[in-house]
Amino acid sequence: MQHPEENPWKIKSEQQVYDNPWINLTEYQVINPSGNPGIYGKVHFKNRAIGIVPLDADLNTYLVGQYRFTLSQYCWEIPEGGGPLNEDPLDAAKRELLEETGLVAANWTAIQTMHLSNSVTDEFCLIYTATGLTQHEAEPEDTEQLTVKRLPFDDVYRMVCDGEITDSVTVTAILKVKLLLMENRIIL
C-alpha cells in the first residue's frame, strides 16, 4: 500500500518532562499537519513488551493474575513483561515465561508484532506461542504478586470474547492463536 513518507509534523522544540529506568516522557512544541502550532507528548518505552501464549498438548494455556496499579483492579493476562531493547526478544520471552509461571518451552513461534498505543507511546510488542512445556519453579520479581491458572484454551478465548479479559496484549494474542488453531497452523 502506498503512503507518504514525509513527516507532516514539524518539531519546533522538545523538553524532557520525566525520566525513570522504564519510560521517558517528552513534550514537543510542534506545527501540526494543518500548519497550526500545538503540543504533543510522547512516552518512550525503554523496553519492548513481550507476551507468551503457552499451550500444552491438551490445548490448555496459562493465565497470570495480578493487581494492576494503573487500573486499580485485578487483571488476568497471558504471561507478559518487558525485555530491554538490546536483548534478543526470544530470550526475554523465555525469561518472562519462567519467571511468571515456572514453565520452560521446547518450541517457540513468533506470531504477532504490534504497537500498543501509537497515539502517545512508541511501545512495541512481540507475541509468541510456547509449546513442549515442562514445569519448573517460578521466579517472580519482588514487585509481583502473581496467581497462575491453567485453563482450557477455549475457556480463555471465551473470557476474551465476553470482555472478562481486557489487556490488549492478551486479547490480541488469544484471538491470533484461535485463528491459527482454526487454520491448523499451530503444532502442539
Short mmCIF file of C-alpha atoms in Angstrom, two decimals:
data_model
loop_
_atom_site.label_atom_id
_atom_site.label_comp_id
_atom_site.label_asym_id
_atom_site.label_seq_id
_atom_site.Cartn_x
_atom_site.Cartn_y
_atom_site.Cartn_z
CA MET A 1 0.00 0.00 0.00
CA GLN A 2 1.38 3.41 -0.97
CA HIS A 3 1.63 6.11 1.66
CA PRO A 4 3.51 9.37 2.01
CA GLU A 5 6.94 9.01 3.59
CA GLU A 6 7.34 12.67 4.57
CA ASN A 7 6.51 13.53 8.18
CA PRO A 8 3.83 16.28 8.17
CA TRP A 9 4.68 17.23 11.78
CA LYS A 10 7.34 19.91 12.32
CA ILE A 11 9.11 19.93 15.70
CA LYS A 12 9.94 23.42 16.98
CA SER A 13 11.37 22.31 20.34
CA GLU A 14 11.33 19.45 22.80
CA GLN A 15 11.65 19.18 26.56
CA GLN A 16 12.13 16.09 28.68
CA VAL A 17 9.41 16.16 31.32
CA TYR A 18 10.06 12.89 33.15
CA ASP A 19 12.55 10.03 33.10
CA ASN A 20 12.91 6.77 35.03
CA PRO A 21 14.51 3.38 34.26
CA TRP A 22 11.44 2.22 32.25
CA ILE A 23 9.98 5.26 30.48
CA ASN A 24 10.78 8.76 29.31
CA LEU A 25 8.19 11.50 28.71
CA THR A 26 8.96 14.30 26.27
CA GLU A 27 6.78 17.31 25.41
CA TYR A 28 7.17 18.70 21.90
CA GLN A 29 6.20 22.13 20.61
CA VAL A 30 5.04 21.39 17.07
CA ILE A 31 3.46 22.67 13.94
CA ASN A 32 0.75 20.10 13.24
CA PRO A 33 -0.16 18.76 9.76
CA SER A 34 -2.72 21.56 9.25
CA GLY A 35 0.01 24.18 9.83
CA ASN A 36 -1.12 25.25 13.30
CA PRO A 37 1.07 25.37 16.43
CA GLY A 38 0.44 22.81 19.14
CA ILE A 39 1.96 20.43 21.66
CA TYR A 40 2.48 16.70 21.56
CA GLY A 41 3.55 14.41 24.38
CA LYS A 42 5.39 11.16 23.73
CA VAL A 43 6.08 8.34 26.16
CA HIS A 44 9.20 6.45 25.10
CA PHE A 45 9.50 2.91 26.46
CA LYS A 46 12.98 1.68 27.32
CA ASN A 47 11.86 -1.95 27.00
CA ARG A 48 9.82 -3.82 24.43
CA ALA A 49 6.67 -5.61 25.53
CA ILE A 50 6.70 -9.39 25.34
CA GLY A 51 3.68 -11.72 25.51
CA ILE A 52 3.59 -15.51 25.55
CA VAL A 53 0.72 -17.95 24.96
CA PRO A 54 1.89 -21.25 26.46
CA LEU A 55 -0.03 -24.23 25.07
CA ASP A 56 0.25 -27.79 26.40
CA ALA A 57 -0.52 -30.99 24.49
CA ASP A 58 -4.14 -30.95 25.79
CA LEU A 59 -4.68 -27.39 24.50
CA ASN A 60 -4.56 -25.79 27.92
CA THR A 61 -2.98 -22.40 28.43
CA TYR A 62 -1.86 -20.39 31.44
CA LEU A 63 -3.07 -17.04 32.71
CA VAL A 64 -1.34 -14.82 35.21
CA GLY A 65 -3.47 -12.75 37.59
CA GLN A 66 -2.23 -9.64 39.31
CA TYR A 67 -3.43 -6.31 40.64
CA ARG A 68 -2.60 -3.61 38.11
CA PHE A 69 -1.68 -0.35 39.81
CA THR A 70 -2.56 1.83 36.81
CA LEU A 71 -6.11 0.45 36.57
CA SER A 72 -6.72 -0.06 40.30
CA GLN A 73 -8.07 -3.53 39.55
CA TYR A 74 -7.13 -7.18 39.35
CA CYS A 75 -6.45 -8.47 35.81
CA TRP A 76 -5.94 -11.81 34.11
CA GLU A 77 -3.35 -11.86 31.34
CA ILE A 78 -1.10 -14.18 29.41
CA PRO A 79 2.46 -14.29 30.77
CA GLU A 80 3.98 -10.99 29.70
CA GLY A 81 6.59 -8.47 30.61
CA GLY A 82 9.35 -6.32 29.24
CA GLY A 83 12.65 -7.01 27.60
CA PRO A 84 15.47 -4.49 27.24
CA LEU A 85 15.78 -3.12 23.70
CA ASN A 86 19.32 -4.55 23.41
CA GLU A 87 18.19 -8.08 24.42
CA ASP A 88 17.03 -10.75 21.97
CA PRO A 89 13.20 -10.71 22.33
CA LEU A 90 13.06 -14.52 22.41
CA ASP A 91 15.45 -14.57 25.37
CA ALA A 92 13.17 -12.08 27.13
CA ALA A 93 10.13 -14.25 26.36
CA LYS A 94 11.82 -17.36 27.78
CA ARG A 95 12.79 -15.46 30.93
CA GLU A 96 9.29 -13.99 31.43
CA LEU A 97 7.59 -17.38 30.98
CA LEU A 98 9.88 -18.99 33.55
CA GLU A 99 9.65 -16.06 35.99
CA GLU A 100 5.87 -15.85 35.98
CA THR A 101 4.76 -19.48 35.53
CA GLY A 102 7.77 -21.72 36.08
CA LEU A 103 7.29 -23.10 32.57
CA VAL A 104 10.07 -23.88 30.10
CA ALA A 105 9.12 -24.43 26.45
CA ALA A 106 10.92 -26.54 23.85
CA ASN A 107 9.26 -24.78 20.89
CA TRP A 108 8.77 -21.07 20.28
CA THR A 109 6.97 -19.30 17.43
CA ALA A 110 6.66 -15.55 16.94
CA ILE A 111 3.03 -14.90 15.96
CA GLN A 112 2.44 -11.15 16.17
CA THR A 113 4.12 -7.77 16.38
CA MET A 114 2.24 -4.62 17.30
CA HIS A 115 2.43 -1.09 18.69
CA LEU A 116 0.40 -0.89 21.90
CA SER A 117 -0.74 2.73 21.93
CA ASN A 118 0.80 4.56 19.00
CA SER A 119 -1.03 7.82 19.59
CA VAL A 120 1.08 8.63 22.66
CA THR A 121 3.76 5.93 23.02
CA ASP A 122 6.36 4.12 20.95
CA GLU A 123 5.86 0.85 22.87
CA PHE A 124 6.45 -2.15 20.60
CA CYS A 125 5.30 -5.68 21.42
CA LEU A 126 6.18 -9.18 20.23
CA ILE A 127 3.92 -12.15 20.97
CA TYR A 128 4.99 -15.80 20.92
CA THR A 129 3.44 -19.22 21.33
CA ALA A 130 5.35 -21.65 23.53
CA THR A 131 4.82 -25.42 23.28
CA GLY A 132 6.57 -28.54 24.53
CA LEU A 133 6.15 -27.31 28.10
CA THR A 134 7.86 -28.61 31.23
CA GLN A 135 7.14 -27.32 34.74
CA HIS A 136 9.90 -25.81 36.87
CA GLU A 137 9.95 -23.36 39.79
CA ALA A 138 8.52 -19.89 39.10
CA GLU A 139 10.84 -16.94 39.80
CA PRO A 140 8.61 -13.84 40.08
CA GLU A 141 10.16 -10.43 40.55
CA ASP A 142 9.87 -8.94 44.06
CA THR A 143 7.33 -6.39 42.77
CA GLU A 144 5.00 -9.13 41.51
CA GLN A 145 2.29 -10.88 43.49
CA LEU A 146 1.00 -13.35 40.94
CA THR A 147 -1.63 -16.07 40.69
CA VAL A 148 -1.20 -18.59 37.88
CA LYS A 149 -4.11 -20.58 36.44
CA ARG A 150 -4.04 -23.42 33.91
CA LEU A 151 -7.22 -23.32 31.81
CA PRO A 152 -8.52 -24.84 28.60
CA PHE A 153 -7.65 -22.51 25.74
CA ASP A 154 -11.30 -22.30 24.68
CA ASP A 155 -12.25 -21.02 28.17
CA VAL A 156 -9.69 -18.23 27.83
CA TYR A 157 -10.96 -17.45 24.31
CA ARG A 158 -14.49 -17.16 25.77
CA MET A 159 -13.18 -14.84 28.51
CA VAL A 160 -11.68 -12.58 25.83
CA CYS A 161 -14.87 -12.62 23.73
CA ASP A 162 -17.02 -11.89 26.80
CA GLY A 163 -14.86 -8.93 27.83
CA GLU A 164 -13.60 -10.57 31.03
CA ILE A 165 -10.04 -10.08 29.80
CA THR A 166 -9.24 -6.57 28.56
CA ASP A 167 -5.42 -6.49 28.46
CA SER A 168 -4.57 -5.59 24.86
CA VAL A 169 -1.62 -7.98 24.54
CA THR A 170 -3.73 -10.87 25.85
CA VAL A 171 -6.74 -10.05 23.68
CA THR A 172 -4.58 -9.85 20.56
CA ALA A 173 -2.63 -13.00 21.40
CA ILE A 174 -5.66 -15.14 22.19
CA LEU A 175 -7.56 -14.04 19.08
CA LYS A 176 -4.49 -14.67 16.91
CA VAL A 177 -3.92 -18.12 18.42
CA LYS A 178 -7.59 -19.01 17.88
CA LEU A 179 -7.22 -18.07 14.21
CA LEU A 180 -4.00 -20.07 13.88
CA LEU A 181 -5.67 -23.09 15.53
CA MET A 182 -8.63 -22.84 13.16
CA GLU A 183 -6.19 -22.79 10.24
CA ASN A 184 -4.24 -25.77 11.69
CA ARG A 185 -1.09 -23.63 11.82
CA ILE A 186 -0.08 -24.47 15.40
CA ILE A 187 1.69 -27.75 16.17
CA LEU A 188 1.38 -28.83 19.78
#
